[in-house]
Amino acid sequence: MTPARLFSARSRTMFEGVGHWALSMQAGLKPSQLPPRQVSPRLLSVGCADHAKHQELPGKKPLSEKKLKRYFVDCRRVLVCGGNGGAGASCFHSEPRKEFGGPDGGDGGNGGHVILRVDQRVKSLSSVLSRYQGFNGEDGGSKNCFGRSGAVLYIQVPVGTLVKEGNRVVADLAHLGDQYIAALGGAGGKGNRFFLANDNRAPVTCTPGQPGQQRVLHLELKTVAHAGMVGFPNAGKSSLLRALSNARPAVAAYPFTTLKPHVGIVHYEGHQQIAVADIPGLIRGAHQNRGLGSAFLRHIERCRFLLFVVDLSLSEPWTQVDDLKYELEMYEEGLSERPHAIIANKIDLPEARANLSQLRDHLGQEVIALSAVTGENLEQLLLHLKVLYDAYLEAERGRGREPLKW
């Protein structure tokens, strides 16, 4: 008789379209070989969903876009240490039938430098660690073998990184390809071959390698963009950036303010791209660092032209423009005089249309009235943004400088 197929009551093998299986292992075995009896054998599950669930590989789930934005860092304190130099060797040449071979100790290798380098793919200082140690040089060897120098350690930083040592600015990495030597590597030591002289034919002296340079640097990121949207909290800057580009800053139906700047790209024909930055909302007294004002205002310094976003639904909206220009001027002289445009947001609200004519009369200049929610009159803003960008390109080329390319 053909023995029955054995099934383990403890196995978790699953079959589609089969009910619950629980066969005993007693068939075909001697009584002495029988395993202990199972009081209630565990039934096998046949659900496809459960099977797929058990087959999932363990690992970290990818972070959502909202969580990734929480890790935006624009300030970092870094301890950088250059690599130590290798020690020189003290030895003498050894060869048969050559009694006085002379010194042949080689020099040690130099320590590696630590260099800050601009990388366009990096958008935040969140990937920068708090401490970096350069690679050490190798020690010298016999037969006049020099030690290998330590490799250069590169730290990738975003465009617009400001490097400070104490209160002094030591580097401004504002362009692609910019580099700054943060810490020098130590010089390698000298072997006894170096000290060979006419009056000292058998030197035994060798020197150790020099330690690498140690520095404490403060990195500050100033967002680099063509246009910067400036306004008070809840003026609709984040909603406007979502309407203009594919950026997705957080928005909600209740009042709150953005804490980190966001950059969106506006595409035009001819493969032209304009970077628009959503600067966190300012408050009155921001130039005195009220409400994290200094942390927000420094992101405006690198913007080539500004977009003043005004909440048209509030009474006397022209006072918002005056207060914003005052805060910018008090923070940095001439910052409020950069090319700009006035954007009156929330035109879809009934009380906003009544304030539009008064705003234009008080300012005496063109005002772009639009609605970031409904998309009303967004085309006028896109056309005016292109005009400001073309004027910026012409001014930069006239000065012999390369325009910013995102």
Tab-separated table of C-alpha atoms in Angstrom:
chain	number	residue	atom	x	y	z
A	1	MET	CA	0.000	0.000	0.000
A	2	THR	CA	1.323	3.436	-0.895
A	3	PRO	CA	2.008	5.447	2.264
A	4	ALA	CA	-0.132	8.532	2.787
A	5	ARG	CA	1.435	11.948	2.289
A	6	LEU	CA	2.582	13.412	5.540
A	7	PHE	CA	1.399	16.785	6.732
A	8	SER	CA	2.716	18.605	9.749
A	9	ALA	CA	0.116	20.195	11.957
A	10	ARG	CA	2.604	22.910	12.862
A	11	SER	CA	3.533	23.943	9.304
A	12	ARG	CA	2.175	27.163	7.834
A	13	THR	CA	2.033	26.188	4.163
A	14	MET	CA	-1.064	27.636	2.520
A	15	PHE	CA	-3.095	26.451	-0.421
A	16	GLU	CA	-5.711	28.422	-2.361
A	17	GLY	CA	-9.163	26.924	-2.617
A	18	VAL	CA	-8.482	24.329	0.104
A	19	GLY	CA	-10.194	24.273	3.442
A	20	HIS	CA	-8.510	23.534	6.737
A	21	TRP	CA	-6.001	20.671	6.653
A	22	ALA	CA	-4.656	18.894	9.733
A	23	LEU	CA	-3.409	15.416	9.027
A	24	SER	CA	-1.482	13.323	11.487
A	25	MET	CA	2.059	12.060	11.009
A	26	GLN	CA	1.178	8.650	12.353
A	27	ALA	CA	0.652	6.962	8.991
A	28	GLY	CA	3.488	4.671	7.989
A	29	LEU	CA	5.394	4.967	11.285
A	30	LYS	CA	6.044	2.430	14.001
A	31	PRO	CA	4.562	3.052	17.445
A	32	SER	CA	8.012	3.859	18.836
A	33	GLN	CA	8.522	6.482	16.151
A	34	LEU	CA	5.232	8.254	16.732
A	35	PRO	CA	5.500	11.860	17.941
A	36	PRO	CA	3.491	13.102	20.920
A	37	ARG	CA	-0.201	13.407	20.169
A	38	GLN	CA	-1.501	16.879	19.463
A	39	VAL	CA	-4.538	17.689	21.510
A	40	SER	CA	-5.816	20.342	19.110
A	41	PRO	CA	-3.710	20.643	15.922
A	42	ARG	CA	-3.433	24.172	14.582
A	43	LEU	CA	-5.403	24.701	11.436
A	44	LEU	CA	-3.820	26.155	8.378
A	45	SER	CA	-5.015	29.460	7.054
A	46	VAL	CA	-5.849	29.731	3.389
A	47	GLY	CA	-6.412	33.475	3.093
A	48	CYS	CA	-4.441	35.084	0.295
A	49	ALA	CA	-4.284	38.381	2.155
A	50	ASP	CA	-2.734	36.712	5.193
A	51	HIS	CA	-0.234	34.926	2.988
A	52	ALA	CA	0.859	38.202	1.369
A	53	LYS	CA	1.086	39.823	4.768
A	54	HIS	CA	3.478	37.178	6.077
A	55	GLN	CA	5.592	37.402	2.929
A	56	GLU	CA	6.368	41.141	3.353
A	57	LEU	CA	10.032	41.800	3.880
A	58	PRO	CA	10.860	43.622	7.095
A	59	GLY	CA	12.286	47.095	6.641
A	60	LYS	CA	11.682	50.786	7.067
A	61	LYS	CA	8.712	52.248	5.281
A	62	PRO	CA	9.434	55.160	2.928
A	63	LEU	CA	8.812	58.513	4.541
A	64	SER	CA	5.949	60.584	3.259
A	65	GLU	CA	6.552	64.007	1.737
A	66	LYS	CA	5.116	65.681	4.809
A	67	LYS	CA	7.560	63.883	7.088
A	68	LEU	CA	10.486	64.566	4.791
A	69	LYS	CA	9.830	68.307	5.039
A	70	ARG	CA	10.199	68.127	8.800
A	71	TYR	CA	13.861	67.266	8.382
A	72	PHE	CA	14.736	70.518	6.632
A	73	VAL	CA	17.728	71.991	8.474
A	74	ASP	CA	19.159	75.426	7.678
A	75	CYS	CA	21.698	75.730	10.520
A	76	ARG	CA	24.334	73.273	11.690
A	77	ARG	CA	27.353	73.291	14.020
A	78	VAL	CA	30.159	71.051	12.730
A	79	LEU	CA	33.466	69.950	14.239
A	80	VAL	CA	35.911	69.181	11.416
A	81	CYS	CA	39.253	67.481	12.017
A	82	GLY	CA	41.861	66.989	9.331
A	83	GLY	CA	43.630	63.663	9.019
A	84	ASN	CA	46.817	63.075	10.998
A	85	GLY	CA	50.096	62.677	9.178
A	86	GLY	CA	51.852	59.326	9.181
A	87	ALA	CA	55.019	58.788	11.209
A	88	GLY	CA	58.422	58.504	9.581
A	89	ALA	CA	60.341	55.231	9.766
A	90	SER	CA	63.776	54.662	11.291
A	91	CYS	CA	65.519	51.657	9.744
A	92	PHE	CA	68.688	50.724	7.839
A	93	HIS	CA	69.271	48.945	4.605
A	94	SER	CA	70.011	45.247	5.100
A	95	GLU	CA	71.629	43.250	2.314
A	96	PRO	CA	74.046	40.301	2.254
A	97	ARG	CA	77.720	41.241	2.008
A	98	LYS	CA	76.849	44.917	2.488
A	99	GLU	CA	77.603	45.832	6.071
A	100	PHE	CA	76.967	49.580	5.940
A	101	GLY	CA	73.795	49.919	3.881
A	102	GLY	CA	72.820	53.271	5.333
A	103	PRO	CA	69.462	54.623	6.487
A	104	ASP	CA	66.447	53.892	4.296
A	105	GLY	CA	63.458	54.925	6.439
A	106	GLY	CA	60.764	56.613	4.373
A	107	ASP	CA	58.580	59.603	5.226
A	108	GLY	CA	55.015	59.288	6.427
A	109	GLY	CA	52.070	60.295	4.264
A	110	ASN	CA	50.188	63.548	4.696
A	111	GLY	CA	46.779	63.575	6.333
A	112	GLY	CA	43.729	64.150	4.189
A	113	HIS	CA	41.912	67.484	4.011
A	114	VAL	CA	38.228	68.007	4.811
A	115	ILE	CA	36.556	70.079	2.078
A	116	LEU	CA	33.070	71.547	1.827
A	117	ARG	CA	31.738	71.175	-1.713
A	118	VAL	CA	28.515	72.480	-3.232
A	119	ASP	CA	26.188	69.819	-4.594
A	120	GLN	CA	23.069	70.836	-6.510
A	121	ARG	CA	21.243	67.669	-5.464
A	122	VAL	CA	21.484	68.573	-1.767
A	123	LYS	CA	18.715	70.954	-0.646
A	124	SER	CA	19.203	70.986	3.132
A	125	LEU	CA	21.851	70.654	5.818
A	126	SER	CA	20.065	67.660	7.334
A	127	SER	CA	22.610	65.242	5.830
A	128	VAL	CA	25.565	67.107	7.368
A	129	LEU	CA	26.885	65.370	10.477
A	130	SER	CA	28.059	67.093	13.636
A	131	ARG	CA	31.634	65.769	13.392
A	132	TYR	CA	33.972	64.805	10.565
A	133	GLN	CA	37.388	63.177	10.833
A	134	GLY	CA	39.726	63.209	7.856
A	135	PHE	CA	41.662	60.153	6.692
A	136	ASN	CA	45.067	59.638	8.291
A	137	GLY	CA	48.277	59.203	6.323
A	138	GLU	CA	50.144	55.916	6.415
A	139	ASP	CA	53.449	55.482	8.180
A	140	GLY	CA	56.693	55.334	6.251
A	141	GLY	CA	58.402	52.027	5.606
A	142	SER	CA	61.783	50.553	4.908
A	143	LYS	CA	63.599	50.713	1.563
A	144	ASN	CA	62.732	54.411	1.323
A	145	CYS	CA	59.033	53.642	0.989
A	146	PHE	CA	56.883	56.678	1.659
A	147	GLY	CA	53.501	56.283	3.327
A	148	ARG	CA	50.332	56.891	1.343
A	149	SER	CA	48.653	60.233	1.928
A	150	GLY	CA	45.113	60.273	3.292
A	151	ALA	CA	42.240	60.725	0.849
A	152	VAL	CA	40.316	63.969	0.735
A	153	LEU	CA	37.007	63.907	2.606
A	154	TYR	CA	34.258	65.885	0.856
A	155	ILE	CA	31.183	67.199	2.672
A	156	GLN	CA	28.287	67.876	0.313
A	157	VAL	CA	26.410	71.091	1.126
A	158	PRO	CA	23.583	72.881	-0.742
A	159	VAL	CA	23.959	76.019	-2.798
A	160	GLY	CA	23.831	79.146	-0.634
A	161	THR	CA	25.672	77.753	2.400
A	162	LEU	CA	27.388	80.363	4.552
A	163	VAL	CA	30.387	79.179	6.595
A	164	LYS	CA	31.155	80.995	9.841
A	165	GLU	CA	33.881	80.558	12.423
A	166	GLY	CA	32.738	82.339	15.526
A	167	ASN	CA	31.184	85.594	14.320
A	168	ARG	CA	33.398	85.832	11.234
A	169	VAL	CA	32.252	84.721	7.782
A	170	VAL	CA	35.011	82.631	6.227
A	171	ALA	CA	33.280	81.362	3.074
A	172	ASP	CA	30.166	81.938	1.005
A	173	LEU	CA	29.328	78.927	-1.151
A	174	ALA	CA	26.768	80.576	-3.399
A	175	HIS	CA	27.587	78.958	-6.760
A	176	LEU	CA	27.877	75.481	-8.182
A	177	GLY	CA	31.375	74.043	-7.944
A	178	ASP	CA	32.427	76.222	-5.000
A	179	GLN	CA	34.711	74.530	-2.493
A	180	TYR	CA	36.215	75.483	0.836
A	181	ILE	CA	38.943	73.685	2.776
A	182	ALA	CA	37.373	73.311	6.189
A	183	ALA	CA	40.331	71.543	7.845
A	184	LEU	CA	43.867	70.910	6.637
A	185	GLY	CA	45.485	67.519	7.034
A	186	GLY	CA	48.658	67.170	9.086
A	187	ALA	CA	52.061	66.878	7.434
A	188	GLY	CA	53.731	63.482	7.402
A	189	GLY	CA	56.736	62.778	9.577
A	190	LYS	CA	60.295	62.452	8.259
A	191	GLY	CA	62.173	59.150	8.139
A	192	ASN	CA	65.805	58.779	9.176
A	193	ARG	CA	66.834	58.907	5.528
A	194	PHE	CA	65.897	62.587	5.580
A	195	PHE	CA	68.483	63.311	8.306
A	196	LEU	CA	71.430	61.766	6.459
A	197	ALA	CA	74.361	64.231	6.358
A	198	ASN	CA	78.126	64.218	5.961
A	199	ASP	CA	78.644	64.518	9.683
A	200	ASN	CA	75.917	61.964	10.512
A	201	ARG	CA	76.091	58.913	8.286
A	202	ALA	CA	73.862	56.713	10.458
A	203	PRO	CA	70.992	58.838	11.785
A	204	VAL	CA	68.365	57.109	13.869
A	205	THR	CA	66.145	60.151	14.249
A	206	CYS	CA	62.644	60.135	12.802
A	207	THR	CA	59.721	62.474	13.431
A	208	PRO	CA	56.053	61.666	14.028
A	209	GLY	CA	53.283	62.993	11.822
A	210	GLN	CA	51.595	66.281	12.609
A	211	PRO	CA	48.003	66.254	13.858
A	212	GLY	CA	45.308	67.543	11.535
A	213	GLN	CA	43.667	70.928	11.929
A	214	GLN	CA	40.590	71.116	14.139
A	215	ARG	CA	37.911	73.774	13.689
A	216	VAL	CA	34.370	74.411	14.854
A	217	LEU	CA	32.312	75.814	11.974
A	218	HIS	CA	28.750	77.078	11.838
A	219	LEU	CA	26.907	76.414	8.583
A	220	GLU	CA	23.922	78.538	7.651
A	221	LEU	CA	21.763	77.924	4.619
A	222	LYS	CA	20.258	80.852	2.780
A	223	THR	CA	17.741	79.613	0.256
A	224	VAL	CA	18.787	80.466	-3.291
A	225	ALA	CA	15.876	81.186	-5.622
A	226	HIS	CA	14.940	83.633	-8.345
A	227	ALA	CA	11.776	84.908	-6.643
A	228	GLY	CA	10.885	85.016	-2.976
A	229	MET	CA	7.293	85.296	-1.740
A	230	VAL	CA	7.147	87.598	1.278
A	231	GLY	CA	4.074	88.170	3.408
A	232	PHE	CA	2.480	87.905	6.790
A	233	PRO	CA	1.215	84.554	8.121
A	234	ASN	CA	-1.924	83.169	6.476
A	235	ALA	CA	-1.601	85.434	3.446
A	236	GLY	CA	-1.845	82.412	1.129
A	237	LYS	CA	1.801	82.041	0.073
A	238	SER	CA	1.847	78.253	0.348
A	239	SER	CA	-1.425	77.929	-1.574
A	240	LEU	CA	-0.042	80.207	-4.266
A	241	LEU	CA	3.136	78.135	-4.574
A	242	ARG	CA	1.039	74.973	-4.955
A	243	ALA	CA	-0.938	76.667	-7.735
A	244	LEU	CA	2.196	77.818	-9.600
A	245	SER	CA	4.386	74.707	-9.328
A	246	ASN	CA	4.466	71.069	-8.320
A	247	ALA	CA	5.684	71.909	-4.813
A	248	ARG	CA	3.378	70.721	-2.064
A	249	PRO	CA	3.804	72.783	1.096
A	250	ALA	CA	1.284	72.025	3.828
A	251	VAL	CA	-2.002	73.945	3.664
A	252	ALA	CA	-5.174	73.615	5.729
A	253	ALA	CA	-8.549	75.236	6.338
A	254	TYR	CA	-7.412	76.694	9.671
A	255	PRO	CA	-4.810	79.439	10.316
A	256	PHE	CA	-1.190	78.352	10.748
A	257	THR	CA	2.189	79.426	9.394
A	258	THR	CA	4.928	77.633	7.498
A	259	LEU	CA	8.108	77.080	9.517
A	260	LYS	CA	10.478	76.000	6.736
A	261	PRO	CA	11.000	77.559	3.298
A	262	HIS	CA	9.816	75.637	0.251
A	263	VAL	CA	11.039	76.066	-3.320
A	264	GLY	CA	8.878	75.383	-6.372
A	265	ILE	CA	9.888	75.401	-10.040
A	266	VAL	CA	7.788	77.245	-12.632
A	267	HIS	CA	8.383	75.929	-16.157
A	268	TYR	CA	8.248	78.071	-19.294
A	269	GLU	CA	8.754	77.298	-22.953
A	270	GLY	CA	12.312	76.943	-24.143
A	271	HIS	CA	13.160	74.812	-21.066
A	272	GLN	CA	13.364	77.890	-18.873
A	273	GLN	CA	12.842	77.361	-15.154
A	274	ILE	CA	12.148	79.963	-12.484
A	275	ALA	CA	12.636	78.998	-8.838
A	276	VAL	CA	10.064	80.530	-6.479
A	277	ALA	CA	10.643	80.296	-2.714
A	278	ASP	CA	7.883	80.348	-0.114
A	279	ILE	CA	9.450	82.269	2.772
A	280	PRO	CA	7.846	81.607	6.196
A	281	GLY	CA	5.506	84.342	7.336
A	282	LEU	CA	6.959	87.460	8.941
A	283	ILE	CA	5.499	89.464	11.790
A	284	ARG	CA	6.005	93.039	12.928
A	285	GLY	CA	9.365	93.314	14.675
A	286	ALA	CA	10.920	90.449	12.703
A	287	HIS	CA	14.153	92.430	12.177
A	288	GLN	CA	14.574	92.317	15.976
A	289	ASN	CA	14.390	88.489	15.784
A	290	ARG	CA	10.843	88.498	17.083
A	291	GLY	CA	9.045	85.297	16.134
A	292	LEU	CA	12.195	83.713	14.629
A	293	GLY	CA	12.447	86.712	12.346
A	294	SER	CA	16.190	86.474	11.664
A	295	ALA	CA	15.899	82.795	10.789
A	296	PHE	CA	13.253	83.650	8.181
A	297	LEU	CA	14.691	86.909	6.866
A	298	ARG	CA	18.052	85.428	5.916
A	299	HIS	CA	16.359	83.305	3.252
A	300	ILE	CA	15.261	86.479	1.448
A	301	GLU	CA	18.815	87.786	0.971
A	302	ARG	CA	19.548	85.430	-1.947
A	303	CYS	CA	16.291	86.059	-3.835
A	304	ARG	CA	16.817	88.107	-6.996
A	305	PHE	CA	13.331	89.675	-6.963
A	306	LEU	CA	10.439	89.627	-4.510
A	307	LEU	CA	6.718	88.909	-4.575
A	308	PHE	CA	4.818	90.730	-1.810
A	309	VAL	CA	1.723	88.636	-1.072
A	310	VAL	CA	-1.089	90.643	0.542
A	311	ASP	CA	-4.236	89.294	2.161
A	312	LEU	CA	-6.868	91.369	0.366
A	313	SER	CA	-9.661	90.273	2.690
A	314	LEU	CA	-8.247	92.257	5.636
A	315	SER	CA	-8.999	95.914	6.213
A	316	GLU	CA	-6.420	98.449	4.993
A	317	PRO	CA	-4.312	95.894	3.073
A	318	TRP	CA	-1.811	98.571	1.973
A	319	THR	CA	-0.418	98.644	5.511
A	320	GLN	CA	0.835	95.094	4.997
A	321	VAL	CA	3.070	96.228	2.137
A	322	ASP	CA	4.443	99.146	4.149
A	323	ASP	CA	5.199	96.942	7.156
A	324	LEU	CA	6.877	94.268	5.049
A	325	LYS	CA	9.119	96.779	3.295
A	326	TYR	CA	10.009	98.328	6.654
A	327	GLU	CA	11.047	94.965	8.113
A	328	LEU	CA	13.185	94.168	5.069
A	329	GLU	CA	14.871	97.568	5.095
A	330	MET	CA	15.641	97.372	8.805
A	331	TYR	CA	17.141	93.914	8.379
A	332	GLU	CA	19.353	94.837	5.407
A	333	GLU	CA	19.606	98.196	3.733
A	334	GLY	CA	18.398	98.135	0.144
A	335	LEU	CA	16.615	94.783	0.466
A	336	SER	CA	13.165	96.330	0.036
A	337	GLU	CA	14.265	98.186	-3.111
A	338	ARG	CA	14.815	95.065	-5.161
A	339	PRO	CA	12.546	94.455	-8.172
A	340	HIS	CA	9.216	93.258	-6.876
A	341	ALA	CA	5.543	92.763	-7.614
A	342	ILE	CA	2.472	93.296	-5.415
A	343	ILE	CA	0.109	90.303	-5.326
A	344	ALA	CA	-3.350	90.742	-3.810
A	345	ASN	CA	-4.522	87.271	-2.851
A	346	LYS	CA	-7.979	85.938	-1.914
A	347	ILE	CA	-9.867	87.955	-4.543
A	348	ASP	CA	-12.546	85.236	-4.477
A	349	LEU	CA	-13.816	86.518	-1.120
A	350	PRO	CA	-16.600	89.174	-1.247
A	351	GLU	CA	-14.902	91.625	1.095
A	352	ALA	CA	-11.667	91.459	-0.925
A	353	ARG	CA	-13.020	93.058	-4.099
A	354	ALA	CA	-14.076	96.144	-2.181
A	355	ASN	CA	-10.487	96.686	-0.945
A	356	LEU	CA	-8.814	96.239	-4.334
A	357	SER	CA	-9.423	99.786	-5.630
A	358	GLN	CA	-8.290	101.324	-2.331
A	359	LEU	CA	-5.089	99.258	-2.405
A	360	ARG	CA	-4.225	100.454	-5.910
A	361	ASP	CA	-4.927	104.081	-4.990
A	362	HIS	CA	-2.671	104.005	-1.922
A	363	LEU	CA	0.233	102.183	-3.563
A	364	GLY	CA	0.106	103.942	-6.913
A	365	GLN	CA	1.479	100.939	-8.811
A	366	GLU	CA	0.274	97.804	-10.530
A	367	VAL	CA	-1.365	95.222	-8.291
A	368	ILE	CA	-1.984	91.660	-9.459
A	369	ALA	CA	-5.281	90.522	-7.948
A	370	LEU	CA	-5.761	86.757	-7.974
A	371	SER	CA	-7.047	83.761	-6.065
A	372	ALA	CA	-4.685	80.908	-5.281
A	373	VAL	CA	-7.617	78.618	-4.461
A	374	THR	CA	-9.744	79.079	-7.583
A	375	GLY	CA	-6.846	79.927	-9.937
A	376	GLU	CA	-8.397	83.224	-11.006
A	377	ASN	CA	-5.967	85.556	-12.806
A	378	LEU	CA	-2.923	83.278	-12.313
A	379	GLU	CA	-1.942	83.842	-15.944
A	380	GLN	CA	-1.192	87.506	-15.254
A	381	LEU	CA	1.163	86.546	-12.440
A	382	LEU	CA	2.967	84.022	-14.638
A	383	LEU	CA	3.474	86.619	-17.368
A	384	HIS	CA	4.724	89.242	-14.891
A	385	LEU	CA	7.045	86.675	-13.297
A	386	LYS	CA	8.602	86.022	-16.708
A	387	VAL	CA	9.117	89.773	-17.203
A	388	LEU	CA	10.964	90.055	-13.883
A	389	TYR	CA	13.086	87.029	-14.758
A	390	ASP	CA	14.058	88.436	-18.182
A	391	ALA	CA	15.051	91.725	-16.566
A	392	TYR	CA	17.216	89.838	-14.090
A	393	LEU	CA	18.953	87.910	-16.896
A	394	GLU	CA	19.681	91.107	-18.797
A	395	ALA	CA	21.078	92.818	-15.691
A	396	GLU	CA	23.351	89.895	-14.815
A	397	ARG	CA	24.715	89.600	-18.339
A	398	GLY	CA	25.334	93.336	-18.427
A	399	ARG	CA	27.513	92.982	-15.319
A	400	GLY	CA	29.404	90.065	-16.838
A	401	ARG	CA	28.049	87.543	-14.340
A	402	GLU	CA	26.505	84.139	-14.908
A	403	PRO	CA	22.777	84.099	-14.077
A	404	LEU	CA	21.474	81.622	-11.542
A	405	LYS	CA	20.292	78.399	-13.135
A	406	TRP	CA	18.198	76.055	-11.069
